[in-house]
Structures are given as structure tokens and as C-alpha cells.
């Protein structure tokens, strides 16, 4: 998983990010504890989201069978929630994401690549936001398709984009690629994690093109620094 994170950064030309993932005395080997993206630590981000000023009109479930306990919280320049992670494999059909691997598979995403195609869940880190309802309308909070999200789990930070919309009453879902980068089992049927994931969505942000992960990391790192300063 950590090798994959470094490979993604290098493949997208983010040489500085790749360098940041190497220990100071690196000789071509990756420090296994340096898996996070960008320069802002998970601890610094989490320190800013210890309390919740609820902006949603109600709370969300993490799954159909659970009770509604998850609020959407407001901060300066961002909204956040703390939930589980279910795996979204929707979008382009690939060997990892298709009707055979995912019983809930849909061949489309709410937001599309610059070429008009659906997003690719197994290679693009993206987050699912609840569809508009009386509980919360994400666009009213400055959240849009392609917006930047800092996803934090197990002391790691992964930058993703808002890539899809989900059920109106359930929260806590991200793409196969997001889960894999964070060390979470990405299997769309049996994977995910029941708790411990923090999603910080930066208001009025947008990655262009949406499918550029390196652009999400670059913008996300900048917005995370602003978030730390302003909260």
C-alpha cells in the first residue's frame, strides 16, 4: 500500500511529494511510517476537529441497519464528519470494479472526468457525499464535485476529491483507491472499516481536471495549511 502511494505520486510527476515520502537518509527505500500525502500531519488536522458545531439538520447512519449518529460539522473553510468507510467501486468498469466484484456496482458516478467518462474508483481517490435531502444539502456548504477532501485514518492523510453522491441518509464512503491508500481493505463487498475515519471537505475548492490526483494533493496540502491557520 505504501509503495502504491509513492508510485501514484511519482507517476503523476509530483517529484517533490515523492521526495517528501522518503526518510532523510533514504537510499531508494521508503520509510514505512511515512505514508501520508502532503506536509500537514494527521495529528495536526485531527486536533482541529475535536469538537463539532453541527450544520446538518439531522444526523446520518453509517449503514442501513445502524442508528443515525453522525452529524456534519462546520469549521472555518471546511466541513467534516467522522464515520466508517464503505467501499465505492462505481464508475468505469475495470478488473477490480465491475458487476462481478461488486454486487452494488453502477457504471457511472455523479461527477465525470474531463473527457466525460465516469471516474475510475480503483485508481482515483474520491469520496462519496450524501445526496441532497432535508438533512443536508452539500452544495449549500460550498461543497462541489471535484472538491478536495482530506481523509484521515490510522494516522495517515490521503487527499481525495468529491467524486460521487450516495444515499440521502447514509454517510461514510470512499473509492477503492482511497481505501487502499489508507491501508483499508478495498474489497467492495467485504472490505471497508467500521469506524475511525475522518473526512475534512474544503469549501469552495475544485480540482481541475478532477481525475488528476497530483493536483488534488497539491491543492489539498495548501488548503490543509490554511485550515490549520484559520481554526
Coordinates of C-alpha atoms in Angstrom, one line a residue:
X1 CA 0.0 0.0 0.0
X2 CA 2.7 2.5 0.9
X3 CA 4.6 1.7 -2.2
X4 CA 1.5 2.3 -4.2
X5 CA 1.1 5.8 -2.7
X6 CA 4.6 6.7 -3.7
X7 CA 4.1 5.2 -7.1
X8 CA 1.0 7.3 -7.7
X9 CA 2.8 10.5 -6.8
X10 CA 5.8 9.7 -8.9
X11 CA 3.7 8.6 -11.9
X12 CA 1.8 11.9 -11.8
X13 CA 5.0 13.9 -11.9
X14 CA 4.8 15.0 -8.2
X15 CA 8.5 14.6 -7.6
X16 CA 8.5 16.8 -4.6
X17 CA 5.8 14.8 -3.0
X18 CA 7.7 11.6 -3.7
X19 CA 10.8 13.0 -2.1
X20 CA 8.8 14.0 1.0
X21 CA 7.8 10.4 1.4
X22 CA 11.5 9.3 1.8
X23 CA 13.4 9.4 5.0
X24 CA 16.2 11.9 5.3
X25 CA 18.9 9.3 4.8
X26 CA 17.0 7.5 2.1
X27 CA 18.9 5.3 -0.4
X28 CA 15.9 4.4 -2.5
X29 CA 13.9 2.8 0.2
X30 CA 10.6 4.2 1.6
X31 CA 10.2 4.7 5.3
X32 CA 7.2 2.6 6.1
X33 CA 5.8 5.1 8.6
X34 CA 5.8 8.0 6.0
X35 CA 2.7 7.0 4.1
X36 CA 0.8 10.3 4.3
X37 CA 0.4 12.7 1.5
X38 CA 1.4 16.4 1.7
X39 CA 3.2 18.1 4.6
X40 CA 0.4 18.5 7.1
X41 CA 0.2 15.7 9.7
X42 CA -2.8 13.7 10.6
X43 CA -2.4 14.8 14.2
X44 CA -2.4 18.5 13.3
X45 CA -5.6 18.1 11.3
X46 CA -7.3 16.0 13.9
X47 CA -6.5 18.5 16.6
X48 CA -8.8 21.0 14.8
X49 CA -11.8 18.7 14.6
X50 CA -12.1 17.6 18.2
X51 CA -15.5 19.3 18.7
X52 CA -18.5 19.6 16.4
X53 CA -20.6 22.6 15.5
X54 CA -23.4 20.8 13.7
X55 CA -24.5 22.3 10.4
X56 CA -26.7 19.4 9.2
X57 CA -30.4 19.4 10.2
X58 CA -30.2 15.9 11.5
X59 CA -27.7 13.0 11.7
X60 CA -26.7 10.2 9.3
X61 CA -26.5 6.5 9.6
X62 CA -23.2 4.7 8.6
X63 CA -25.2 1.7 7.2
X64 CA -28.8 0.8 6.7
X65 CA -29.0 -1.2 9.9
X66 CA -27.4 1.4 12.2
X67 CA -28.9 4.3 14.0
X68 CA -28.4 7.9 12.9
X69 CA -25.5 9.2 15.0
X70 CA -23.2 11.1 12.6
X71 CA -23.6 14.9 12.2
X72 CA -22.0 17.1 9.5
X73 CA -19.9 19.7 11.4
X74 CA -18.8 23.1 10.3
X75 CA -15.4 24.8 10.6
X76 CA -13.7 27.8 9.1
X77 CA -13.2 26.9 5.4
X78 CA -14.4 23.3 5.7
X79 CA -17.0 20.8 6.8
X80 CA -16.2 17.5 8.4
X81 CA -17.6 14.2 9.7
X82 CA -16.2 11.2 11.5
X83 CA -17.6 7.9 10.3
X84 CA -16.9 4.5 8.8
X85 CA -15.7 3.8 5.3
X86 CA -17.8 1.7 2.9
X87 CA -16.2 1.0 -0.5
X88 CA -17.5 2.7 -3.6
X89 CA -16.4 0.8 -6.8
X90 CA -18.8 2.6 -9.1
X91 CA -17.7 4.3 -12.4
X92 CA -15.6 2.8 -15.1
X93 CA -15.6 -1.0 -15.5
X94 CA -12.2 -2.4 -14.5
X95 CA -10.8 -5.7 -13.3
X96 CA -11.3 -4.7 -9.7
X97 CA -14.6 -2.8 -10.1
X98 CA -17.3 -4.5 -12.0
X99 CA -20.6 -6.3 -11.6
X100 CA -18.9 -9.5 -10.5
X101 CA -16.7 -8.0 -7.8
X102 CA -19.3 -5.6 -6.5
X103 CA -23.0 -6.7 -6.2
X104 CA -24.0 -3.0 -5.9
X105 CA -21.9 -1.9 -8.9
X106 CA -23.1 1.0 -11.1
X107 CA -21.2 2.1 -14.2
X108 CA -21.5 5.8 -13.6
X109 CA -20.5 8.4 -11.0
X110 CA -22.2 11.7 -10.2
X111 CA -19.2 13.6 -11.4
X112 CA -17.2 12.8 -14.6
X113 CA -13.6 13.1 -15.9
X114 CA -12.6 15.9 -18.2
X115 CA -13.3 13.6 -21.1
X116 CA -16.8 12.9 -20.0
X117 CA -16.2 9.4 -18.8
X118 CA -17.2 8.3 -15.3
X119 CA -14.5 8.3 -12.6
X120 CA -12.3 5.2 -12.1
X121 CA -12.7 4.0 -8.5
X122 CA -9.8 1.7 -8.4
X123 CA -7.2 4.3 -9.3
X124 CA -8.7 7.7 -8.3
X125 CA -9.1 8.5 -4.6
X126 CA -12.6 10.0 -4.3
X127 CA -15.2 10.5 -1.5
X128 CA -19.0 10.0 -1.7
X129 CA -21.2 12.7 -0.2
X130 CA -24.9 12.1 0.7
X131 CA -27.3 13.2 -1.9
X132 CA -29.3 16.4 -1.1
X133 CA -32.0 15.9 1.4
X134 CA -33.7 17.7 4.3
X135 CA -30.7 16.6 6.5
X136 CA -28.1 18.5 4.5
X137 CA -27.6 20.0 1.0
X138 CA -23.8 19.7 0.4
X139 CA -23.8 22.5 -2.3
X140 CA -25.2 25.0 0.3
X141 CA -22.0 24.4 2.3
X142 CA -19.7 25.2 -0.7
X143 CA -19.0 21.6 -1.5
X144 CA -19.0 20.6 -5.2
X145 CA -17.8 17.8 -7.5
X146 CA -14.0 17.8 -7.6
X147 CA -13.8 19.5 -4.2
X148 CA -10.8 18.5 -2.1
X149 CA -11.1 16.1 0.8
X150 CA -8.5 15.2 3.4
X151 CA -9.3 11.6 4.5
X152 CA -7.6 10.6 7.8
X153 CA -7.3 7.1 9.1
X154 CA -4.8 5.4 11.4
X155 CA -2.6 8.5 11.5
X156 CA -2.4 8.7 7.7
X157 CA -3.7 11.5 5.4
X158 CA -4.9 10.8 1.9
X159 CA -6.2 13.6 -0.4
X160 CA -9.2 12.8 -2.5
X161 CA -11.9 14.6 -4.5
X162 CA -15.7 14.7 -4.1
X163 CA -16.5 12.1 -6.8
X164 CA -19.9 10.6 -6.3
X165 CA -23.2 11.0 -4.4
X166 CA -24.8 8.3 -2.3
X167 CA -28.0 7.6 -0.3
X168 CA -29.7 10.5 1.4
X169 CA -29.5 9.1 4.9
X170 CA -26.1 7.3 4.9
X171 CA -22.6 8.8 5.2
X172 CA -19.1 7.4 5.2
X173 CA -18.0 6.0 1.8
X174 CA -15.0 6.4 -0.4
X175 CA -13.5 4.8 -3.5
X176 CA -11.5 1.6 -3.8
X177 CA -8.3 3.7 -4.3
X178 CA -8.9 5.8 -1.2
X179 CA -9.3 2.8 1.0
X180 CA -6.3 1.0 -0.5
X181 CA -4.0 4.1 0.0
X182 CA -5.0 4.2 3.7
X183 CA -4.4 0.6 4.3
X184 CA -8.1 -0.3 4.5
X185 CA -9.4 -3.4 2.8
X186 CA -10.7 -2.1 -0.6
X187 CA -12.9 -5.1 -1.5
X188 CA -16.3 -3.6 -2.4
X189 CA -18.2 -6.4 -0.9
X190 CA -16.3 -7.4 2.2
X191 CA -13.9 -4.5 2.8
X192 CA -14.0 -1.1 4.5
X193 CA -13.8 -0.3 8.1
X194 CA -16.5 0.2 10.8
X195 CA -15.1 3.4 12.3
X196 CA -12.1 5.7 12.8
X197 CA -12.3 7.7 9.5
X198 CA -12.3 11.5 9.5
X199 CA -13.4 13.3 6.3
X200 CA -12.5 17.0 6.0
X201 CA -14.0 18.7 2.9
X202 CA -12.6 22.1 2.0
X203 CA -15.2 24.6 1.0
X204 CA -15.3 26.2 -2.5
X205 CA -12.4 24.1 -3.7
X206 CA -12.2 22.3 -7.0
X207 CA -9.5 20.1 -8.6
X208 CA -9.2 20.5 -12.4
X209 CA -9.1 18.1 -14.0
X210 CA -11.0 16.1 -11.4
X211 CA -9.0 12.9 -12.4
X212 CA -5.6 14.5 -11.5
X213 CA -4.7 13.0 -8.2
X214 CA -1.4 15.0 -8.1
X215 CA -3.5 18.2 -8.4
X216 CA -5.7 17.1 -5.5
X217 CA -2.6 16.5 -3.4
X218 CA -1.1 19.9 -4.2
X219 CA -4.3 21.8 -3.6
X220 CA -5.2 19.8 -0.6
X221 CA -1.8 20.4 1.1
X222 CA -2.3 24.2 0.5
X223 CA -5.8 24.1 1.9
X224 CA -4.8 22.0 4.9
X225 CA -2.2 24.6 5.9
X226 CA -4.9 27.3 5.6
X227 CA -7.3 25.2 7.6
X228 CA -4.7 24.8 10.4
X229 CA -4.1 28.5 10.5
X230 CA -7.7 29.6 10.5
X231 CA -9.1 27.2 13.1

